[in-house]
Every structure is written in structure tokens, then in C-alpha cells.
CSV table of C-alpha atoms in Angstrom, one decimal:
chain,number,residue,atom,x,y,z
A,1,MET,CA,-75.9,-31.8,19.7
A,2,ALA,CA,-73.5,-29.3,20.1
A,3,TYR,CA,-69.8,-29.2,19.0
A,4,GLN,CA,-67.2,-30.7,19.9
A,5,PRO,CA,-63.0,-29.9,18.9
A,6,SER,CA,-61.9,-33.2,18.0
A,7,PRO,CA,-61.2,-35.9,20.4
A,8,SER,CA,-57.4,-36.2,19.7
A,9,ALA,CA,-57.4,-32.5,20.7
A,10,ALA,CA,-60.3,-32.9,23.9
A,11,GLY,CA,-57.3,-36.6,25.1
A,12,SER,CA,-54.8,-33.3,25.0
A,13,SER,CA,-53.3,-31.0,27.2
A,14,LEU,CA,-53.6,-28.2,25.4
A,15,PRO,CA,-56.8,-25.6,27.6
A,16,PRO,CA,-59.7,-25.7,27.1
A,17,LEU,CA,-61.2,-23.6,24.0
A,18,SER,CA,-61.9,-19.9,25.3
A,19,ARG,CA,-65.3,-18.8,24.4
A,20,PRO,CA,-64.2,-16.9,21.4
A,21,GLN,CA,-62.0,-19.8,20.3
A,22,LEU,CA,-65.6,-22.3,20.6
A,23,ALA,CA,-67.8,-20.0,18.6
A,24,GLU,CA,-64.6,-19.3,15.7
A,25,ALA,CA,-64.8,-23.6,15.3
A,26,ARG,CA,-68.0,-24.1,15.0
A,27,ARG,CA,-68.2,-20.8,12.2
A,28,VAL,CA,-64.8,-22.2,10.5
A,29,ARG,CA,-66.5,-26.0,10.9
A,30,ALA,CA,-69.4,-24.3,8.8
A,31,VAL,CA,-67.2,-23.3,5.9
A,32,GLU,CA,-66.1,-26.3,6.0
A,33,LEU,CA,-69.6,-28.2,5.3
A,34,PHE,CA,-71.2,-25.0,2.6
A,35,GLY,CA,-67.9,-26.7,1.0
A,36,GLU,CA,-69.5,-30.6,1.6
A,37,GLY,CA,-73.3,-28.3,0.0
A,38,ALA,CA,-74.8,-29.7,4.0
A,39,SER,CA,-77.8,-27.3,3.8
A,40,ASN,CA,-77.9,-24.7,6.9
A,41,ALA,CA,-80.7,-27.1,8.9
A,42,GLU,CA,-77.9,-29.6,9.1
A,43,ILE,CA,-75.0,-27.6,9.2
A,44,ALA,CA,-77.0,-25.9,12.0
A,45,ARG,CA,-77.5,-29.3,13.5
A,46,ALA,CA,-73.6,-30.4,13.5
A,47,VAL,CA,-72.0,-27.7,15.1
A,48,GLY,CA,-75.5,-26.5,17.9
A,49,VAL,CA,-76.1,-23.1,16.4
A,50,ARG,CA,-79.5,-21.9,14.9
A,51,ALA,CA,-80.4,-21.8,11.3
A,52,GLU,CA,-80.6,-17.8,11.3
A,53,SER,CA,-77.2,-18.2,12.6
A,54,VAL,CA,-76.2,-20.4,9.4
A,55,ARG,CA,-78.0,-17.5,7.3
A,56,ARG,CA,-75.4,-15.1,8.3
A,57,TRP,CA,-72.5,-16.8,8.5
A,58,ARG,CA,-72.6,-17.6,4.8
A,59,ARG,CA,-74.6,-15.1,3.5
A,60,VAL,CA,-70.6,-12.8,5.2
A,61,TRP,CA,-68.8,-16.0,3.5
A,62,GLU,CA,-70.3,-15.8,0.9
A,63,GLU,CA,-69.8,-12.4,0.1
A,64,GLY,CA,-65.6,-12.3,1.5
A,65,GLY,CA,-64.7,-15.7,2.9
A,66,VAL,CA,-63.5,-17.7,6.0
A,67,SER,CA,-61.9,-14.3,6.6
A,68,ALA,CA,-64.3,-12.5,7.2
A,69,LEU,CA,-65.8,-15.2,10.3
A,70,ARG,CA,-62.6,-15.7,11.8
A,71,ARG,CA,-62.4,-13.4,15.4
A,72,ARG,CA,-61.2,-10.4,15.7
A,73,ALA,CA,-59.3,-8.5,18.6
A,74,ALA,CA,-61.4,-6.6,20.8
A,75,THR,CA,-61.2,-3.5,20.9
A,76,GLY,CA,-61.6,0.1,23.0
A,77,ARG,CA,-59.5,0.4,26.2
A,78,PRO,CA,-56.9,-2.2,27.3
A,79,PRO,CA,-57.9,-4.6,30.3
A,80,LYS,CA,-57.0,-3.7,33.7
A,81,LEU,CA,-56.6,-6.8,34.8
A,82,ASP,CA,-54.2,-9.8,32.8
A,83,ASP,CA,-55.6,-13.0,32.2
A,84,ALA,CA,-54.3,-14.9,35.5
A,85,GLN,CA,-55.3,-11.8,38.0
A,86,VAL,CA,-58.7,-12.2,36.1
A,87,GLU,CA,-58.2,-16.4,36.7
A,88,THR,CA,-57.3,-15.6,41.1
A,89,VAL,CA,-60.4,-13.1,41.7
A,90,ARG,CA,-62.2,-15.6,39.3
A,91,ALA,CA,-61.7,-19.0,42.0
A,92,ALA,CA,-62.1,-15.8,45.2
A,93,LEU,CA,-65.0,-15.8,44.0
A,94,ALA,CA,-66.5,-19.5,42.9
A,95,ARG,CA,-65.5,-19.3,47.2
A,96,GLY,CA,-67.8,-17.5,48.8
A,97,ALA,CA,-68.1,-14.3,50.5
A,98,GLN,CA,-68.3,-15.7,53.5
A,99,ALA,CA,-64.2,-17.3,52.9
A,100,HIS,CA,-63.6,-13.7,52.7
A,101,GLY,CA,-64.7,-12.1,56.2
A,102,PHE,CA,-68.6,-11.3,54.5
A,103,GLU,CA,-72.1,-11.9,57.2
A,104,ALA,CA,-73.8,-13.5,54.5
A,105,ASP,CA,-72.8,-15.1,51.1
A,106,LEU,CA,-74.3,-12.0,49.1
A,107,TRP,CA,-71.5,-11.1,46.0
A,108,THR,CA,-73.0,-6.9,46.2
A,109,LEU,CA,-70.9,-4.8,43.3
A,110,GLU,CA,-68.4,-3.5,46.8
A,111,ARG,CA,-67.5,-6.7,47.9
A,112,VAL,CA,-66.3,-7.8,44.4
A,113,GLY,CA,-64.7,-4.4,44.5
A,114,ALA,CA,-63.0,-5.5,47.8
A,115,VAL,CA,-61.7,-8.8,46.9
A,116,VAL,CA,-59.8,-7.8,43.3
A,117,GLU,CA,-58.2,-5.7,45.2
A,118,GLN,CA,-57.4,-7.7,48.7
A,119,MET,CA,-56.2,-10.1,45.3
A,120,THR,CA,-54.5,-7.9,42.9
A,121,GLY,CA,-53.7,-4.4,44.1
A,122,TRP,CA,-55.6,-2.5,41.4
A,123,ARG,CA,-58.4,0.2,42.9
A,124,CYS,CA,-61.2,2.0,41.3
A,125,ARG,CA,-61.8,4.7,42.6
A,126,GLY,CA,-65.4,5.1,40.9
A,127,ARG,CA,-67.3,5.7,38.0
A,128,ARG,CA,-66.2,8.7,37.0
A,129,CYS,CA,-62.2,8.4,37.8
A,130,GLY,CA,-60.1,7.7,34.4
A,131,ASP,CA,-59.2,3.9,35.1
A,132,CYS,CA,-61.9,1.7,34.3
């Protein structure tokens, strides 16, 4: 069974965990189970990952402690769209291509780009423009 947040969190009005947050929660839970003496196989079953991942996490934890397993901030260029804009685009794309006036309900890179521009005003000028 895959790792799930505590039942008290599940019934709250808190937003769901993002994938990186859920991954970190699994690693933190694994550390708790390390301390309880659970085997790698038991921990893997408890948090819903493969035993190889747990072995890697244990090695990282032994060398650097729990902080070594914490999520790190993303590196690289800052995103062009903020979280609200990304969600707006996701919702628009989920309605399908025909909902945006395209003849076939098929997404192409050009069509997605047109919807992104329509919804956010941001336009990629191409691969070598320096903006993307």
C-alpha cells in the first residue's frame, strides 16, 4: 500500500500535497521507520516504493542525516508562468483542443502554445529566442 498522509490531514481544508512534497513525506516517513528498526523491504511496502529506493535513502540518511533527504529548491531559470497561470492553462487544456476552436481534438505543440498565449499573454518566440 502506498504512503498516504495522515487521516487528520486528509479531511482538512489544506490543499493536496504536490508530487515533490509527497516524495519528501515518503522519505521522512522512511527515516521514522529506520529509527524503529524496520527492514528496507518493510519500509518499501509501507511507503509504496521499491526496496532499492529505501536502500539509497538509508545510505544518504546515514551519511547526512534527515536533512540530506529533504527537498531542495529547484535550480535553473525561474519559470515564465506562476502557479495560478499554470493551473489556468492546465484547466484549459483539460477541456480539449476542440473547446478552443481547433477542428480535431488533438494537441500539438503549436496548439498548446496558442492556448498558453491566449490564457496568459506569454508567448515563446522559438527555441533560440532566449525567453524559453
